[in-house]
């Protein structure tokens, strides 16, 4: 009896540990978000244990779990033809709305799914449903790229996959095959997919041999830089739902196949301390003390240690590579970018990555729409179907699709 009480108390404490999460008062459906976050953390901790026991890389195990769950809610539509094929050797899923009456050219969106370069799938339910809704409501051809994932492949494999698929799709004969209007194609993605979308869009605008360019880019809570893990949004949301600072730093380290031992130094910005000379040319490109409006800066102070660890950037030069960190690009590259939509959420460590990118585009003369959601959280846009349906998911998705419809 006594031991049962001890076990019960232990389980209650564990339950409380997982479920309780300090959330800002503005968030909608806080209990549902705490439950989602608790489930995700239990899954992550289980996978970390599996990793520790040598069963498999924690991200591979986590993606297996997510994949099993994600297959259950995949939808189809009579009005959209779905085809799995390859573009220049890269797996893609293409959504084509059925033609009614005369054949006319359609709009198109190239979509890159999120998941820390390591999780989720174009073919899983979450992204399948998003692309299906986009194809139907925009009457557009959607190309969803199934790029290769961490930990089996690391940077720049993900970037290269998206770039190769995009270059193939943008060939005049391929666009014609899908009845796509070459002047009305957008590139878009969420989270790590927003990172790849922004990076590939930059690269495309600098390619010499490209006939067609994107009309728009639409970035949903994108990841854009690994140099400052103490922006106001990183400080404010250090421990919050779905994505904490520590987990984001680990996603970056896995993307570069780096050592987890660097994580705590990077969380303190020791990899970009003042004595790390390699970083000097990039500092002003992400200086949020003048790139962020004061209502987002609040009273947060920049974290710029005087002395740090130069060996981190020496070991991981990709930290300064614009293909991984598009926010670090030169002004000249920003000037070439198409009209842009950036969706940001208040409850998100990455809020300021998106806001700084918007400001740099604006300063370079690009037309930018920032769609900021005060009561929404990182990753929310795919959470629209039971048992993970959120108002935040519908709100952000509707707003995103509306902007595309009006601008593409
Ligand atoms: C551009 O295309 C031309 C002709 O197809 C080719 O000769 C040239 O090498 C290409 N340039 C680049 C930078 O790929
Ligand atoms: C960061 O650097 C400071 C020196 O500037 C040092 O005292 C501290 O231990 C370092 N922290 C980590 C986690 O590397």
PDB file of C-alpha atoms and ligand atoms in Angstrom, residues 264-266 268 270 273 305-309, ligand 2:
ATOM      1  CA  UNK A 264      26.147  25.257 -23.765  1.00  0.00           C
ATOM      2  CA  UNK A 265      28.843  27.597 -25.076  1.00  0.00           C
ATOM      3  CA  UNK A 266      26.664  28.462 -28.057  1.00  0.00           C
ATOM      4  CA  UNK A 268      25.827  31.797 -24.119  1.00  0.00           C
ATOM      5  CA  UNK A 270      30.571  32.170 -26.610  1.00  0.00           C
ATOM      6  CA  UNK A 273      32.379  36.430 -28.493  1.00  0.00           C
ATOM      7  CA  UNK A 305      30.976  37.986 -24.192  1.00  0.00           C
ATOM      8  CA  UNK A 306      34.425  39.608 -24.395  1.00  0.00           C
ATOM      9  CA  UNK A 307      36.235  36.302 -24.657  1.00  0.00           C
ATOM     10  CA  UNK A 308      34.862  33.065 -26.034  1.00  0.00           C
ATOM     11  CA  UNK A 309      35.583  29.943 -27.989  1.00  0.00           C
TER      12      UNK A 309
HETATM   13  C1  LIG B   2      31.793  31.302 -21.860  1.00  0.00           C
HETATM   14  O1  LIG B   2      32.897  32.170 -21.832  1.00  0.00           O
HETATM   15  C2  LIG B   2      33.173  32.717 -20.555  1.00  0.00           C
HETATM   16  C3  LIG B   2      34.337  33.663 -20.709  1.00  0.00           C
HETATM   17  O2  LIG B   2      33.956  34.750 -21.500  1.00  0.00           O
HETATM   18  C4  LIG B   2      33.498  31.601 -19.566  1.00  0.00           C
HETATM   19  O3  LIG B   2      33.658  32.146 -18.273  1.00  0.00           O
HETATM   20  C5  LIG B   2      32.352  30.601 -19.549  1.00  0.00           C
HETATM   21  O4  LIG B   2      32.697  29.492 -18.743  1.00  0.00           O
HETATM   22  C6  LIG B   2      32.034  30.115 -20.954  1.00  0.00           C
HETATM   23  N1  LIG B   2      30.893  29.247 -20.870  1.00  0.00           N
HETATM   24  C7  LIG B   2      30.772  28.150 -21.612  1.00  0.00           C
HETATM   25  C8  LIG B   2      29.568  27.300 -21.350  1.00  0.00           C
HETATM   26  O5  LIG B   2      31.560  27.835 -22.477  1.00  0.00           O
END
